[in-house]
Amino acid sequence: MTPERSVGTAGAMSGLRPRPAFRVDDVYRGLLMAAAGVVFLIVFLIAFESFMGARLSMKTIGWSFLWSGEWDPVADHYGALPYVIGTLSTSFLALLLAVPLGVGSAVYLAELASRRLGAVVSFVMELLAAIPSIVFGIWGFFVLAPVLRTTVEPWLIEHFGFIPLFSGAPFGIGILNAGIILAIMIVPTIVSISREVLLATPKSLREASLALGATQAESIGVALDAAKPGILGAAILALGRALGETMAVTMVIGNTNRIPTSLLDPGATMASVIANEFTEATSPIYLSALIQIALVLFLVTIVMNGLARLLVYWVTGGRSDTAGAA
Amino acid sequence: MMRTRRLWNHAVLTACYAAAGIVVLPLVLIVGHLLGKGAAGLSLEFFTHMPKPVGELGGGMANAIVGTLIIVGIAGAVAIPIGVAAGVYLAEYGRGKFAALVRYTTDVLSGIPSIVVGVAAYGLVVVPMGRFSALAGSVALAILMLPTIIRSTEEMVRLVPRSYREAALALGAPRWKTVQQVVLPAARAGIVTASMLAVARAAGETAPLLFTALGNRFWSLSLDEPMATLPVFIYDYARAPYDDWNAQAWTGALVLVLLVTIISALLRLTVRRVRTG
């Protein structure tokens, strides 16, 4: 307080001589601006560190490791295909479950809910978003996995076992479990952004369609149509989160280096293999290959987030605060 | 025709209600199981004792709880001043291209997976230092906190009525003084709660700590050495093949969730009061 006071009197005196006060203003603004610039520095440093760490692997293995199917550190062979497939399959399964449910809930919150119930559901969504990933992991491992193993997966095998996607043995842990856990984790993102996007669509759209005799569902359809780019953005944002989600997936996916061919198979994702093997990586090339996987994750999520934000900004005009939601 | 439309209308609306119900269900289940499996192990011992070796029952996670507080505290001490300053910049001066780019980059930063941030912190701190350290964990968590602090500070500062600034400027206060002594105090409650929210979120992060702070079964307060944290402890105990360790993992998870969500929920209520009041 004291130093500010003394500078303050100087500032007051400067009413007579405007120049020095002007300079304090510039310094203040400059400091704030520098703090804002830290964001660029951080993104640069993350990119720089991942590139430097992955250099060895990029040089000796190249990018072909993304579609090479064997990951055998003992034989110094690094192919990330099992993890790429694990990441894609769990993420898309999660989207398949979470998008319809999330958009439905968003419609409920934006159009149907009474104020009180709506507040309860939003509150629950916020709490869900605040639960640490590791907690989803132990819930998936100790609660969901036994249910899947004893009930859901045997049923799937019995009735749909002829489809390769549902064949295999009921382990409880694996792609299916990871997909469900991921869906639970990304639903809040989809709900909160879709809701904001829906609320940002003009009310006149709904009024016009209702006036033309549309049912409530049909008028909601009109609003959804206008909100489509934003909802697409929400889905991409959620996909980005699912791709990079680590701890929960690590606990429920089974962590094998084989390529999963069925939803019931155990597997691993790009993020989970980093979490699992990083501290065990004994040779420089092993470590470098893991960092290269991180680099791929970084680039993919940067591009997807960039795209998703643009879509959401487009609909809401930059008013939505998606930093907290994601 | 009208009948099918009416039926369709009902089906769609029912589906929306059902979706909201299904979406709320997992939280109810998770909280229920957390309480059911974790509450039994809650005791003073859990907070004040060190972990026991394999085979011995009892013990607590005192070192992990203290470790989390230290690592998260340092991360917050670094991230909050920078984040608040950046947020104030965006709210007060943020009209140009630079500010738009900052806003965009901040949002993108918030989408970078925490495991990738962990890898970066490993390269930035662990490799030069030559060993895993609490400090490296703090760096990773600080990076993860920053986007939320920046964007919520911006939002809070924007809520301060224009007339405050006009009044201060009309009294002859320079711009910086207006912001520092009029706008910031008015937004203080909101900024504090929003920052604590970001800190609470970061406290639950596990992935970026795995190869920065690593973990430690022993009592350690030195920042340049591996340090135990609650999330990593839960992870290790949940994977262990011992029932009593698994039970402790549940208790640890309950403590972590209480730490994170109760703080968030309380803050949420305070923020609402600040907004409406």
PDB file of C-alpha atoms in Angstrom, chain A residues 90 93-94 97-98 128 132-145 148 172 174-188 241-242 245-253, chain B residues 26 30:
ATOM      1  CA  THR A  90     -12.096 -45.039 -27.014  1.00  0.00           C
ATOM      2  CA  LEU A  93     -17.006 -44.542 -28.501  1.00  0.00           C
ATOM      3  CA  ALA A  94     -17.110 -41.799 -25.870  1.00  0.00           C
ATOM      4  CA  LEU A  97     -22.374 -42.044 -26.109  1.00  0.00           C
ATOM      5  CA  ALA A  98     -21.844 -38.484 -24.916  1.00  0.00           C
ATOM      6  CA  LEU A 128     -18.775 -33.665 -12.552  1.00  0.00           C
ATOM      7  CA  PRO A 132     -10.401 -35.383 -10.588  1.00  0.00           C
ATOM      8  CA  SER A 133      -9.673 -37.791 -13.391  1.00  0.00           C
ATOM      9  CA  ILE A 134      -8.082 -40.321 -11.022  1.00  0.00           C
ATOM     10  CA  VAL A 135     -11.399 -40.647  -9.174  1.00  0.00           C
ATOM     11  CA  PHE A 136     -13.186 -41.614 -12.380  1.00  0.00           C
ATOM     12  CA  GLY A 137     -10.365 -44.090 -12.817  1.00  0.00           C
ATOM     13  CA  ILE A 138     -10.802 -45.898  -9.536  1.00  0.00           C
ATOM     14  CA  TRP A 139     -14.582 -45.859  -9.949  1.00  0.00           C
ATOM     15  CA  GLY A 140     -14.204 -47.409 -13.393  1.00  0.00           C
ATOM     16  CA  PHE A 141     -11.736 -49.966 -12.088  1.00  0.00           C
ATOM     17  CA  PHE A 142     -13.461 -51.038  -8.861  1.00  0.00           C
ATOM     18  CA  VAL A 143     -17.149 -50.452  -9.662  1.00  0.00           C
ATOM     19  CA  LEU A 144     -17.783 -50.340 -13.404  1.00  0.00           C
ATOM     20  CA  ALA A 145     -15.352 -53.110 -14.394  1.00  0.00           C
ATOM     21  CA  LEU A 148     -19.194 -55.048 -17.129  1.00  0.00           C
ATOM     22  CA  GLY A 172     -14.352 -55.819 -17.574  1.00  0.00           C
ATOM     23  CA  GLY A 174     -10.710 -52.562 -21.913  1.00  0.00           C
ATOM     24  CA  ILE A 175     -11.917 -50.308 -24.722  1.00  0.00           C
ATOM     25  CA  LEU A 176     -15.589 -50.450 -23.680  1.00  0.00           C
ATOM     26  CA  ASN A 177     -14.909 -49.465 -20.081  1.00  0.00           C
ATOM     27  CA  ALA A 178     -12.554 -46.659 -21.148  1.00  0.00           C
ATOM     28  CA  GLY A 179     -15.125 -45.382 -23.651  1.00  0.00           C
ATOM     29  CA  ILE A 180     -17.871 -45.253 -21.029  1.00  0.00           C
ATOM     30  CA  ILE A 181     -15.647 -43.511 -18.471  1.00  0.00           C
ATOM     31  CA  LEU A 182     -14.512 -40.999 -21.095  1.00  0.00           C
ATOM     32  CA  ALA A 183     -18.138 -40.354 -22.051  1.00  0.00           C
ATOM     33  CA  ILE A 184     -18.976 -39.518 -18.440  1.00  0.00           C
ATOM     34  CA  MET A 185     -15.983 -37.208 -18.298  1.00  0.00           C
ATOM     35  CA  ILE A 186     -16.671 -35.260 -21.498  1.00  0.00           C
ATOM     36  CA  VAL A 187     -20.416 -34.886 -21.071  1.00  0.00           C
ATOM     37  CA  PRO A 188     -20.108 -31.700 -18.973  1.00  0.00           C
ATOM     38  CA  ARG A 241     -10.344 -33.731 -24.111  1.00  0.00           C
ATOM     39  CA  ALA A 242     -11.014 -37.444 -24.619  1.00  0.00           C
ATOM     40  CA  GLU A 245      -7.361 -37.872 -21.034  1.00  0.00           C
ATOM     41  CA  THR A 246      -4.847 -39.973 -19.195  1.00  0.00           C
ATOM     42  CA  MET A 247      -5.362 -41.213 -15.668  1.00  0.00           C
ATOM     43  CA  ALA A 248      -8.901 -42.525 -15.825  1.00  0.00           C
ATOM     44  CA  VAL A 249      -8.136 -44.353 -19.058  1.00  0.00           C
ATOM     45  CA  THR A 250      -4.862 -45.763 -17.750  1.00  0.00           C
ATOM     46  CA  MET A 251      -6.734 -47.373 -14.888  1.00  0.00           C
ATOM     47  CA  VAL A 252      -9.502 -49.014 -16.894  1.00  0.00           C
ATOM     48  CA  ILE A 253      -8.074 -49.911 -20.300  1.00  0.00           C
TER      49      ILE A 253
ATOM     50  CA  PRO B  26     -23.032 -41.201 -12.934  1.00  0.00           C
ATOM     51  CA  ILE B  30     -19.697 -42.001  -8.092  1.00  0.00           C
TER      52      ILE B  30
END
